[in-house]
Coordinates of C-alpha atoms in Angstrom, one line a residue:
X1 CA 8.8 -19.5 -17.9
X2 CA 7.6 -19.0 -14.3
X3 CA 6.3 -21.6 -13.0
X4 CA 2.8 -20.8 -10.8
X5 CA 1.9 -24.2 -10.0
X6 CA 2.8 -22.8 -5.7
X7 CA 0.3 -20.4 -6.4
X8 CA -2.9 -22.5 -8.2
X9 CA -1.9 -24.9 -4.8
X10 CA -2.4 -22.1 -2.1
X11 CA -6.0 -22.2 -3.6
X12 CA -6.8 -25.4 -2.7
X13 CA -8.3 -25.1 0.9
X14 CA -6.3 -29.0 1.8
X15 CA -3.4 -28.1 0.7
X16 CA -3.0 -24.5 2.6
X17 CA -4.6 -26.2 5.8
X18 CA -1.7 -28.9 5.3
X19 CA 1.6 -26.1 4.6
X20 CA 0.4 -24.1 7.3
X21 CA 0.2 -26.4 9.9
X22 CA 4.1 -26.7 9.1
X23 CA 4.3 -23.0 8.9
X24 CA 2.8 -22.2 12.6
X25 CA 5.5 -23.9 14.6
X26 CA 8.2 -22.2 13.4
X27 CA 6.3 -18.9 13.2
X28 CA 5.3 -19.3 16.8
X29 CA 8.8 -20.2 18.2
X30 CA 10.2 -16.7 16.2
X31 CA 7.5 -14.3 17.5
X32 CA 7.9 -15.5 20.8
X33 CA 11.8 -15.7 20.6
X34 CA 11.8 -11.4 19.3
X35 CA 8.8 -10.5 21.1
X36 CA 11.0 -10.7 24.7
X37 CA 14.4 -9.9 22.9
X38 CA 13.3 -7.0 21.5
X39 CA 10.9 -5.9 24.1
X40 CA 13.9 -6.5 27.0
X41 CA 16.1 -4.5 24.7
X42 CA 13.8 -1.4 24.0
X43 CA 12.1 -0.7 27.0
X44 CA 15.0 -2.2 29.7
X45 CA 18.4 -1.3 27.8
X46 CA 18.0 1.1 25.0
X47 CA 19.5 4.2 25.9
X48 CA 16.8 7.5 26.5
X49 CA 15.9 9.9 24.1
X50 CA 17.9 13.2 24.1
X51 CA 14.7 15.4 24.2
X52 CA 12.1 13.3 24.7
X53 CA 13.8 10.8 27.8
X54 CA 12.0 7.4 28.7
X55 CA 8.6 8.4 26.6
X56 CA 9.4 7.8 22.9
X57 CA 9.9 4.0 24.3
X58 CA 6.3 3.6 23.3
X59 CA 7.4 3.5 19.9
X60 CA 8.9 -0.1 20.5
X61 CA 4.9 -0.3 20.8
X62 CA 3.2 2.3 18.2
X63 CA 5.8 1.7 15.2
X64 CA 5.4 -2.5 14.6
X65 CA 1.7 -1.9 15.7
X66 CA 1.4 1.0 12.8
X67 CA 3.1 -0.8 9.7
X68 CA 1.5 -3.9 10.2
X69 CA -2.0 -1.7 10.9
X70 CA -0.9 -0.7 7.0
X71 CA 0.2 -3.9 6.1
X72 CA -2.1 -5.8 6.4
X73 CA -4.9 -3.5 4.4
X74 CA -2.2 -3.6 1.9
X75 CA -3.2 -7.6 2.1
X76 CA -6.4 -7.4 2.1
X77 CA -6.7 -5.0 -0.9
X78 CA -4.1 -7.8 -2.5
X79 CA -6.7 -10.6 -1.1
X80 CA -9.5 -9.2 -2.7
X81 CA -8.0 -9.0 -6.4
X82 CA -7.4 -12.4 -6.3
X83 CA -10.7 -13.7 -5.0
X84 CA -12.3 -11.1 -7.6
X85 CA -9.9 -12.6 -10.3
X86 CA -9.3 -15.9 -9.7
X87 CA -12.3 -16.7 -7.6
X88 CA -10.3 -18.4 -4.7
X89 CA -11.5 -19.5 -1.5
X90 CA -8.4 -19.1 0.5
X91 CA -8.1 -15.6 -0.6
X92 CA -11.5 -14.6 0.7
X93 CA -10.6 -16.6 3.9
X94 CA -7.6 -14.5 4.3
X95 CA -9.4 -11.2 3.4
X96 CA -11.8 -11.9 6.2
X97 CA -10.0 -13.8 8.9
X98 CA -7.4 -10.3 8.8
X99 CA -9.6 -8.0 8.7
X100 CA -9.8 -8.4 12.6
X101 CA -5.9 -8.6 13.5
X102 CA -5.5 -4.9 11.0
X103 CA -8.5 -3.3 13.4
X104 CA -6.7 -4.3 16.5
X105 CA -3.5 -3.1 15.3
X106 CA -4.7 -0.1 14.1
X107 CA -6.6 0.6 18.0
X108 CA -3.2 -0.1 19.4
X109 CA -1.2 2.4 16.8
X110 CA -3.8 4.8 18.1
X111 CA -4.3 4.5 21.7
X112 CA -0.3 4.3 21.8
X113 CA 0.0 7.6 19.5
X114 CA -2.4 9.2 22.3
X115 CA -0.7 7.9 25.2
X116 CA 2.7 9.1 23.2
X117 CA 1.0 12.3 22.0
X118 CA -0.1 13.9 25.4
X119 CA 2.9 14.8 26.9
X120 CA 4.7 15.4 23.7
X121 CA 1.9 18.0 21.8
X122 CA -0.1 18.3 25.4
X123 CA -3.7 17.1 24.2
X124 CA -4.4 13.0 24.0
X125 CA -5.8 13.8 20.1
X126 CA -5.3 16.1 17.5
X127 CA -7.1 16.3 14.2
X128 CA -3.9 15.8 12.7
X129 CA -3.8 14.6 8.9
X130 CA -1.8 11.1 10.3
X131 CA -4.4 10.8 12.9
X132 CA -6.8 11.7 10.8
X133 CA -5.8 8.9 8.0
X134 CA -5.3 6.3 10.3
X135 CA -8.7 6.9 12.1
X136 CA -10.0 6.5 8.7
X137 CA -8.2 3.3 8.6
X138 CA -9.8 1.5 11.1
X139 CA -13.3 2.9 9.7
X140 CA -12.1 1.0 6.5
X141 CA -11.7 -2.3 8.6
X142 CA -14.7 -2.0 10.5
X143 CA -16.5 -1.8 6.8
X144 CA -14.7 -4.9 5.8
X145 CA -15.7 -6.7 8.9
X146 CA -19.2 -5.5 8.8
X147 CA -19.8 -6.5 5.2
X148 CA -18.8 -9.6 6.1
X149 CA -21.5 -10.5 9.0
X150 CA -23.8 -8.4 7.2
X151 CA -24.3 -10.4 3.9
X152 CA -25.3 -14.1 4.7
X153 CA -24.5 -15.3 0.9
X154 CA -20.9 -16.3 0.8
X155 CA -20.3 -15.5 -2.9
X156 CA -21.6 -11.5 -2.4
X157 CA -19.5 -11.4 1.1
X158 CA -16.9 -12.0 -0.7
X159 CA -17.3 -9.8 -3.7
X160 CA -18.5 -6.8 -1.4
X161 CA -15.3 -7.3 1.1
X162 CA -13.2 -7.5 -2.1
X163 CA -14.0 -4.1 -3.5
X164 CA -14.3 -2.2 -0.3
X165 CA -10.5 -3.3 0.2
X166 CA -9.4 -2.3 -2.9
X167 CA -10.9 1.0 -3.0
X168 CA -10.0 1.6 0.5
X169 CA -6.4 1.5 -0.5
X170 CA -6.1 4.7 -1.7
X171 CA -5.3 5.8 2.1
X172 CA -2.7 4.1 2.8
X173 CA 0.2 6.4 0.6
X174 CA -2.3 9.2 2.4
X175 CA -1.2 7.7 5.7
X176 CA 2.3 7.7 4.8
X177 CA 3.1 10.8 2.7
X178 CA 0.8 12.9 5.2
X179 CA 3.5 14.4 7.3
X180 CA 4.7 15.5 3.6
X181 CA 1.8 16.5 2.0
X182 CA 0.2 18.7 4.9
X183 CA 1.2 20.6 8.0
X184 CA 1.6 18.2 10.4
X185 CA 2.5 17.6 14.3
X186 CA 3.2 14.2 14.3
X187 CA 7.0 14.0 13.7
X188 CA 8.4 11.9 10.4
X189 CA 9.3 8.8 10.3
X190 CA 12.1 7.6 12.3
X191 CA 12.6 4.5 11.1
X192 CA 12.3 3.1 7.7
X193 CA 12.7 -0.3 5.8
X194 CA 14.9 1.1 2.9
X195 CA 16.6 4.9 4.3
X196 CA 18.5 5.6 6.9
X197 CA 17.1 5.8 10.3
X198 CA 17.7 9.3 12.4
X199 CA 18.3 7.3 15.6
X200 CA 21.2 5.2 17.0
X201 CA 21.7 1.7 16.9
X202 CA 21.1 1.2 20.4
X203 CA 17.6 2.3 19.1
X204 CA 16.6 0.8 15.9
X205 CA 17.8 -2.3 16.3
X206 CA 15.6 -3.2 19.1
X207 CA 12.4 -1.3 17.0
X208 CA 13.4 -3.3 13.9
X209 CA 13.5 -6.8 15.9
X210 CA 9.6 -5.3 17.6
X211 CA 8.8 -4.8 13.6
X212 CA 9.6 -8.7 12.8
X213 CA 8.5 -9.8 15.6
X214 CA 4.8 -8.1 15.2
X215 CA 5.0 -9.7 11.8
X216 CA 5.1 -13.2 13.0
X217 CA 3.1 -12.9 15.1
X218 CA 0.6 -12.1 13.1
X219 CA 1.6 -14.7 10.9
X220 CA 0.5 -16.9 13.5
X221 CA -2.7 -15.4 14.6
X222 CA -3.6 -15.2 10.6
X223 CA -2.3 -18.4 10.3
X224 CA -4.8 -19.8 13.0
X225 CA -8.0 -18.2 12.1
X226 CA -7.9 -19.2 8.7
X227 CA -7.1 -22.6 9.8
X228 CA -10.5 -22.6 11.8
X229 CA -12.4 -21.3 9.1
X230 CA -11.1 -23.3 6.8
X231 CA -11.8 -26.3 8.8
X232 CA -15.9 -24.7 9.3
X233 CA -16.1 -24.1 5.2
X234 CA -14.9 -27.6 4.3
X235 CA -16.7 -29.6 7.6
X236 CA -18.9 -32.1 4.7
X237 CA -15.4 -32.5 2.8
X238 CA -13.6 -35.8 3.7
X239 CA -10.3 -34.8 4.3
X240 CA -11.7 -32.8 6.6
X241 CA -13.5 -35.8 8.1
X242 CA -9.9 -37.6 7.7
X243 CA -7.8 -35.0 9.7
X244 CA -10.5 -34.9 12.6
X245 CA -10.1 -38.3 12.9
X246 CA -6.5 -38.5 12.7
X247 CA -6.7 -35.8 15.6
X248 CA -8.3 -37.6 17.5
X249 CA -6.6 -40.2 17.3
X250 CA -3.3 -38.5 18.5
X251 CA -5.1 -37.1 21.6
X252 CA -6.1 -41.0 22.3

């Protein structure tokens, strides 16, 4: 039998601030360490496109940016069951602290697609059904983020941020089957998790090590603003008390 006694612990707000704070370190030193490796390798030494020349190097930029845009609403739908379920306070934290980092990744996907888009299709937007989804998208996160300020009882933020994440899942196989489904200008994917990539090497590889890399680091930025919000939740608690103190006493 499986034992879940990992996952009744990532409840408790303590013991998540404590793993974490062994997490961040190692998460840090990994972005950090593929952010310039694969950065150097895809914009400085990976080859050019055949058609396109030095300009599909944004995707070193748009691609990580776009899956994790996905990802993460994938988490926060994910987030939102288990607060609704199991009623716990880290999962709410989570829900709420990413809800952020998604928007800004979706605003890079997009202002990247554009910058990407006007000399490939000649116009900076098209009401393309990709575009279209991931606009949609960041509409979805901005609901998320605004239900959260909106509603000053902690119990109905949570419950209202919950659902909208859940329901708002539906678009992302939209986002990803769309150049299938409809007409569509923007190209199919050239890289993927599980098939085989229509690129070289010299290509992928750097794009793969972007994808990682984007990951950790939002691992880290996650990783840090639910630390801080635990920290506000939990202020009367005493290990919270404890941990300032023992803080402090380092910096002395």
């Amino acid at each position: 039998m499986m034992n879940w006694t990992w996952f009744h612990k990532l409840g408790s707000p303590k013991w998540f601030y404590e793993i974490s704070g062994r997490w961040l370190p190692w998460l840090a030193a990994a972005a950090v360490l593929l952010l310039v490796v694969g950065s150097v390798w895809g914009l400085a030494f990976a080859p050019p496109e055949r058609y396109q020349g030095n300009s599909y190097r944004i995707i070193f930029i748009h691609v990580p940016a776009a899956f994790l845009a996905q990802s993460c609403y994938l988490m926060l739908a994910v987030a939102g069951l288990v607060s609704l379920v199991w009623k716990m306070k880290v999962a709410d934290i989570a829900l709420q602290q990413a809800a952020p980092v998604g928007a800004w990744m979706t605003v890079i996907a997009l202002i990247t697609g554009a910058i990407w888009g006007k000399p490939t299709w000649g116009s900076w937007w098209v009401w393309d059904a990709r575009l279209t989804s991931m606009l949609i998208l960041l509409f979805l996160y901005f609901g998320v983020i605004a239900l959260g300020h909106a509603i000053t009882n902690r119990e109905s933020s949570a419950k209202a941020c919950a659902v909208l994440a859940i329901v708002g899942v539906v678009n992302i196989p939209i986002i990803k089957y769309s150049v299938e489904w409809w007409t569509s200008l923007h190209q199919p994917a050239s890289f993927t998790i599980a098939g085989k990539a229509s690129m070289p090497s010299e290509m992928w590889l750097p794009l793969l090590i972007m994808v990682i890399a984007f990951y950790c680091f939002f691992g880290v930025v996650l990783l840090m603003r639910m630390r801080l919000e635990v920290l506000r939740r939990e202020a009367r608690s005493s290990w919270v008390r404890a941990e300032v103190l023992r803080q402090a006493g380092e910096v002395c």
